[in-house]
XYZ file of C-alpha atoms in Angstrom:
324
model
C 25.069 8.075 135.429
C 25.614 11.173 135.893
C 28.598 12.983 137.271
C 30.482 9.837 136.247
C 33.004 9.786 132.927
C 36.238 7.677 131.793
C 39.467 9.128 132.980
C 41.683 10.780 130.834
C 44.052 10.349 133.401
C 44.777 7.541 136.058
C 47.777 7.495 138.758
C 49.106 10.697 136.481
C 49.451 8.150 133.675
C 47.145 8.700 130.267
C 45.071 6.175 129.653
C 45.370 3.813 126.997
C 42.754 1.238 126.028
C 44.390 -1.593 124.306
C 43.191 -2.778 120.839
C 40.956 -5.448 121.231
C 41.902 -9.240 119.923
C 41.019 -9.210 116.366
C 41.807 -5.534 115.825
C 43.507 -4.944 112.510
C 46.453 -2.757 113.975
C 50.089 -3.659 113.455
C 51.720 -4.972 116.303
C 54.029 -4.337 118.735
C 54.818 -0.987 116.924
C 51.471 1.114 117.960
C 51.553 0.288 121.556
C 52.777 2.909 123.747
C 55.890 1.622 126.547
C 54.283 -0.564 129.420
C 55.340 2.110 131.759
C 54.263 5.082 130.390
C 50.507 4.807 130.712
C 47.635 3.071 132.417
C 46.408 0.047 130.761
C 42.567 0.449 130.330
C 41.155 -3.262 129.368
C 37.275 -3.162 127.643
C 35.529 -5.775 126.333
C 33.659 -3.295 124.017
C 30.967 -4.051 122.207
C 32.638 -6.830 120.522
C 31.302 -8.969 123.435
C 34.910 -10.688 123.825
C 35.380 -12.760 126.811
C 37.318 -10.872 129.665
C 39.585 -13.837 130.094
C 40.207 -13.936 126.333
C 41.254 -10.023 126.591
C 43.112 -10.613 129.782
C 45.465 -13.308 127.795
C 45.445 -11.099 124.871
C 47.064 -8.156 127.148
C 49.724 -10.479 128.767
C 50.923 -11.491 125.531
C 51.217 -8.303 123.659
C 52.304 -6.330 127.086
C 55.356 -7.110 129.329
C 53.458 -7.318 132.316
C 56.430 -6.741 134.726
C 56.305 -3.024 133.611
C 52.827 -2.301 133.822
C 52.632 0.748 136.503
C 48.779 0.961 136.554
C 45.358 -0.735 135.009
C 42.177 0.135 134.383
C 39.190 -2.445 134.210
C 36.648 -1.186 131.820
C 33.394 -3.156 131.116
C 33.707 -6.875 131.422
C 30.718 -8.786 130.917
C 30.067 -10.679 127.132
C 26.151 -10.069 126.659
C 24.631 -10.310 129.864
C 26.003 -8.091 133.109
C 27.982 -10.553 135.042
C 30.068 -10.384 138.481
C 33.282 -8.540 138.479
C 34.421 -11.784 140.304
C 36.307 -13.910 137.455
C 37.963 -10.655 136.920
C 38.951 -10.248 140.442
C 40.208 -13.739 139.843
C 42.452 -13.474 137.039
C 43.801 -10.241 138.613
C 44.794 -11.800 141.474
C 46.101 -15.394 140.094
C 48.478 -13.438 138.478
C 49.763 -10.832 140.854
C 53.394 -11.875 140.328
C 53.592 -11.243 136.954
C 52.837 -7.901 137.853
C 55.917 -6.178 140.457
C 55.787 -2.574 139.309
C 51.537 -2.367 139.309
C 50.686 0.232 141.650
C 47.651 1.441 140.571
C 44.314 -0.267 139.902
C 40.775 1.306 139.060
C 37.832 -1.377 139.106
C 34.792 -0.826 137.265
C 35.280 1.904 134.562
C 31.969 2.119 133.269
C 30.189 5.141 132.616
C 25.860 5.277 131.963
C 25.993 4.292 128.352
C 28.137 1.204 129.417
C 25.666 0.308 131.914
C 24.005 1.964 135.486
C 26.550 2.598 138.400
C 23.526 0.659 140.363
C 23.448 -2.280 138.067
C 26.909 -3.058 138.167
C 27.411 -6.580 139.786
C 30.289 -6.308 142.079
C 32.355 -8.659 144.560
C 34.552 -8.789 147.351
C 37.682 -6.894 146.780
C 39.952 -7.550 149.671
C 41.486 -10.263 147.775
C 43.002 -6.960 145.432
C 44.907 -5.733 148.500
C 45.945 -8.571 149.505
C 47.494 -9.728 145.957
C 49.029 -6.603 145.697
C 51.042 -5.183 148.847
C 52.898 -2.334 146.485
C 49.396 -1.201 145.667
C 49.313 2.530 145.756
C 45.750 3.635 144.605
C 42.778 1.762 144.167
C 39.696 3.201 142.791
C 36.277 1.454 142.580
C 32.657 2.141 140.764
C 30.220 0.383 142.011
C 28.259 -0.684 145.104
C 25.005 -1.674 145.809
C 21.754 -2.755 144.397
C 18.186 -2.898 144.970
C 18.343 -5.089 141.973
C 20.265 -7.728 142.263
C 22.975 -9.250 145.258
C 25.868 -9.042 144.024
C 27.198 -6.286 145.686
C 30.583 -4.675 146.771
C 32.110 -6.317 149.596
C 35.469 -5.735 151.671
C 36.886 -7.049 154.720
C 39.293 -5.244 156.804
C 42.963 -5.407 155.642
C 46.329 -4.129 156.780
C 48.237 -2.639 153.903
C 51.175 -0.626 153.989
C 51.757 0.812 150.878
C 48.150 2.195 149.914
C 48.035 5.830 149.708
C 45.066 6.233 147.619
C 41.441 4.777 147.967
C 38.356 6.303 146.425
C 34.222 4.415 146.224
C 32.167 5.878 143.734
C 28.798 4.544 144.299
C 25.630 5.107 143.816
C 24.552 3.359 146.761
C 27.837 1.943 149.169
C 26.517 -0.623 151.942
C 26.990 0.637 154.991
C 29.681 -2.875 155.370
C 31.716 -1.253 153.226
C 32.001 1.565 154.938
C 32.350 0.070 158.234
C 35.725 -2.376 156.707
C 37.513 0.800 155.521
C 37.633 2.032 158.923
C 38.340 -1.021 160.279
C 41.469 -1.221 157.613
C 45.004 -0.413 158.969
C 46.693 1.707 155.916
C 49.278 3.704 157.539
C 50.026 5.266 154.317
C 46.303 6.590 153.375
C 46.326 10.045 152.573
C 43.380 10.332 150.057
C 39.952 8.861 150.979
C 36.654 9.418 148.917
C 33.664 8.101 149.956
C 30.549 8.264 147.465
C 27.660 6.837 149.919
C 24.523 7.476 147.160
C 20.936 6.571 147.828
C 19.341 4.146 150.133
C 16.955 3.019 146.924
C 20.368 1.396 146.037
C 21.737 0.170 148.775
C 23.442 3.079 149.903
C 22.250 2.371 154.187
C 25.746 3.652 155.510
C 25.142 5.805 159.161
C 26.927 8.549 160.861
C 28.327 5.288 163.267
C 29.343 3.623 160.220
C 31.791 6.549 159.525
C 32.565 7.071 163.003
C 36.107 5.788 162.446
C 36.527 8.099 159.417
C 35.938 11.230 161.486
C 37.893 10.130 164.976
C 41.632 11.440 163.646
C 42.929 8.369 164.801
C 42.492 5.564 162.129
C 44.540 7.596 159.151
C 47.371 9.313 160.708
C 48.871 10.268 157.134
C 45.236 11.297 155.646
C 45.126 14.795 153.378
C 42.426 14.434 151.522
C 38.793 13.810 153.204
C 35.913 13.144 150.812
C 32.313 12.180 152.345
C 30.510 12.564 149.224
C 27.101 11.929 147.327
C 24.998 11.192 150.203
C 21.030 11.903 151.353
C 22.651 12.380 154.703
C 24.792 14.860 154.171
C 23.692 18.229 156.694
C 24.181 14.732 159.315
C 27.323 14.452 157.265
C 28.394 18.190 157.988
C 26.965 18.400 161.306
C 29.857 15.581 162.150
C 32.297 16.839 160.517
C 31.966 20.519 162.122
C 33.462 19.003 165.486
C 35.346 15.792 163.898
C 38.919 15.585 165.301
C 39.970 14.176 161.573
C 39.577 17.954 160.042
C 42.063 19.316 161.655
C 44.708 17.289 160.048
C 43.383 17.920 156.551
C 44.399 19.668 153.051
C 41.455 19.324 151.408
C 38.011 18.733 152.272
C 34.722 17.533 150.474
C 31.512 17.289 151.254
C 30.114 17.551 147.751
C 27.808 15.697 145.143
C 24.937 15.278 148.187
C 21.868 17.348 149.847
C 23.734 19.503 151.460
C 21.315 22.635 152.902
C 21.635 25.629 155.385
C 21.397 23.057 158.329
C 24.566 21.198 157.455
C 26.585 24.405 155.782
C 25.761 27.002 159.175
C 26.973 23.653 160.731
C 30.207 24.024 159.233
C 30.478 27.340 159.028
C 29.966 27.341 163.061
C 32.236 24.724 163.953
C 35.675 24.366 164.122
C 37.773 26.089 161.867
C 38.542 25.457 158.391
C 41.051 28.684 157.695
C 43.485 26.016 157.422
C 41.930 23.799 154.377
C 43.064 24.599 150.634
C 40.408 23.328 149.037
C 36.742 22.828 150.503
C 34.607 21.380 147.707
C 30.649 21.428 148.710
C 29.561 21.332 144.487
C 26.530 20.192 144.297
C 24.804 21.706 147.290
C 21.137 23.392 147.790
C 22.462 26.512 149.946
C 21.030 29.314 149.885
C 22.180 32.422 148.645
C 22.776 34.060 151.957
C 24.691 30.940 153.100
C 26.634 30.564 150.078
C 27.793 34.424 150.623
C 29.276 33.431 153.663
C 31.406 30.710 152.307
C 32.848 32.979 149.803
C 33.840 35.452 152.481
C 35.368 32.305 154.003
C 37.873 31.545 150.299
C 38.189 35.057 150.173
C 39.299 35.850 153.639
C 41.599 32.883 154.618
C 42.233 32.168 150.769
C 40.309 28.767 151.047
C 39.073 27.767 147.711
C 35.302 26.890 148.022
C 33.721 24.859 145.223
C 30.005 26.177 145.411
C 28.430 25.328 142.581
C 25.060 24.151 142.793
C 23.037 21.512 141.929
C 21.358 21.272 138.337
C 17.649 21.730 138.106
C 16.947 22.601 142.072
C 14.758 25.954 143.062
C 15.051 27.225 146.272
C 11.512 28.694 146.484
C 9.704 25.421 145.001
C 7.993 24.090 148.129
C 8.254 20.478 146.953
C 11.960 19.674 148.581
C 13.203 17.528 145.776
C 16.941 17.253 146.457
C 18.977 14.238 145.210
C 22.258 13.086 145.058
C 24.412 13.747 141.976
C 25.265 10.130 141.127
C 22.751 7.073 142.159
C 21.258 5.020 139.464
């Protein structure tokens, strides 16, 4: 899984995995204050039961202070749905008034496959959880199996945040994030990955992303880790949404001359802070005239390129930083 690790970090909290049941620890006296970090739950390789660790964390925690969680691997033996998860989240929503930050999924390659992961819907998350800030999910589609990552569009208020990383999004996914009302967005990352895992999402599909009109408050643009992405660029060279960015990326994908001449043709981007295209299979010429763009308008480009790739090898074998 590549390109994929824990956070250190989460909602600018550190990240704390509580001891599981069983652990020989002393209690309450090791455990940080409820507030001051994001809880990160794992079912290890002790192959506990999620719901037994999810009781285990209520008791030991005072869940009305809990600021922001972090679901690590859940299954005992056998990958199962994130579903009974999603379930016991949810059920118990109330006990949880300051939560306002939730990342579903943390699992890196060692854990198991960003592909293999077995996801559900997770509307029910937003709408259990109106104060809900940021949510971050891992996870998507599958060639091999159907339980995939589903969402249904919502209006929430309060979310701010929202990030996919998949190595293969559905292209329903995409199309129920721009069919969301969230006033508030002003981060969106998009990881679309390969179509060997599900990852079908079109230029239509992200039509909505790209009009301007669906985010008013969006920064942050990220249309990331995708086959498509010179379409991608091409898009987003004359996309009414760029103009009321921060930060832009187009990174982690198979990005070429065709998409970055694109860009660097279109509209302007002299007002962007950050333009992150890491990852990429420019060529050198190209990639000289992005610099000239950070060091002109003092845009900070993120150029580098993708491990493993020459430009001269006639086989074009570009891939997608994260899919299986």
């Amino acid at each position: 899984m590549t390109g994929i690790d824990h956070p250190c970090s989460f909602h600018d909290l550190p990240v704390f995995t509580l001891p599981e049941p069983g652990d020989d620890s002393p209690w309450p006296s090791t455990l940080p204050t409820a507030d001051a970090i994001a809880w990160r739950l794992d079912c290890g390789w002790e192959e506990q039961e999620f719901a037994v660790v999810w009781q285990h964390f209520l008791k030991k925690v005072d869940p009305a202070q809990v600021r922001a969680l972090v679901i690590g691997p859940w299954w005992n033996g056998d990958y199962t749905s994130l579903a009974p998860v999603i379930e016991l989240i949810t059920s118990d929503a109330a006990r949880f008034p300051a939560l306002r930050a939730l990342f579903l999924a943390d699992v890196v390659g060692e854990e198991c496959e960003v592909s293999w992961l077995q996801m559900c819907d997770i509307t029910p998350v937003l709408r259990a959880f109106p104060l809900l800030e940021e949510l971050v999910v891992r996870g998507g589609g599958s060639g091999l199996n159907e339980e995939t990552l589903e969402l249904h569009p919502v209006r929430h208020e309060a979310l701010k945040a929202l990030r996919f990383e998949s190595g293969g999004l559905p292209g329903h996914v995409v199309r129920a994030v721009g069919a969301c009302e969230l006033p508030a967005l002003e981060r969106l990352e998009v990881w679309f990955g390969s179509q060997w895992y599900a990852g079908d999402a079109t230029l239509a599909d992200m039509a909505p992303l790209l009009s301007g009109g669906a985010f008013p408050r969006l920064r942050h643009l990220g249309l990331q880790n995708s086959e498509i992405q010179d379409e991608i660029a091409v898009a987003v060279a004359s996309a009414p949404v760029v103009a009321q960015l921060e930060s832009l990326a187009l990174s982690m994908g198979t990005l070429s001359d065709a998409g970055g001449l694109a860009l660097l043709e279109g509209q302007p981007l002299t007002h962007l802070d950050y333009l992150d295209l890491h990852h990429h299979y420019l060529s050198d010429e190209v990639m000289e005239r992005f610099k000239e763009l950070g060091e002109r308008d003092d845009v900070h480009v993120h150029l580098e390129e993708a491990d493993d790739w020459d430009p001269d090898d006639e086989d074009d074998s570009r891939y997608v930083a994260v899919s299986e």
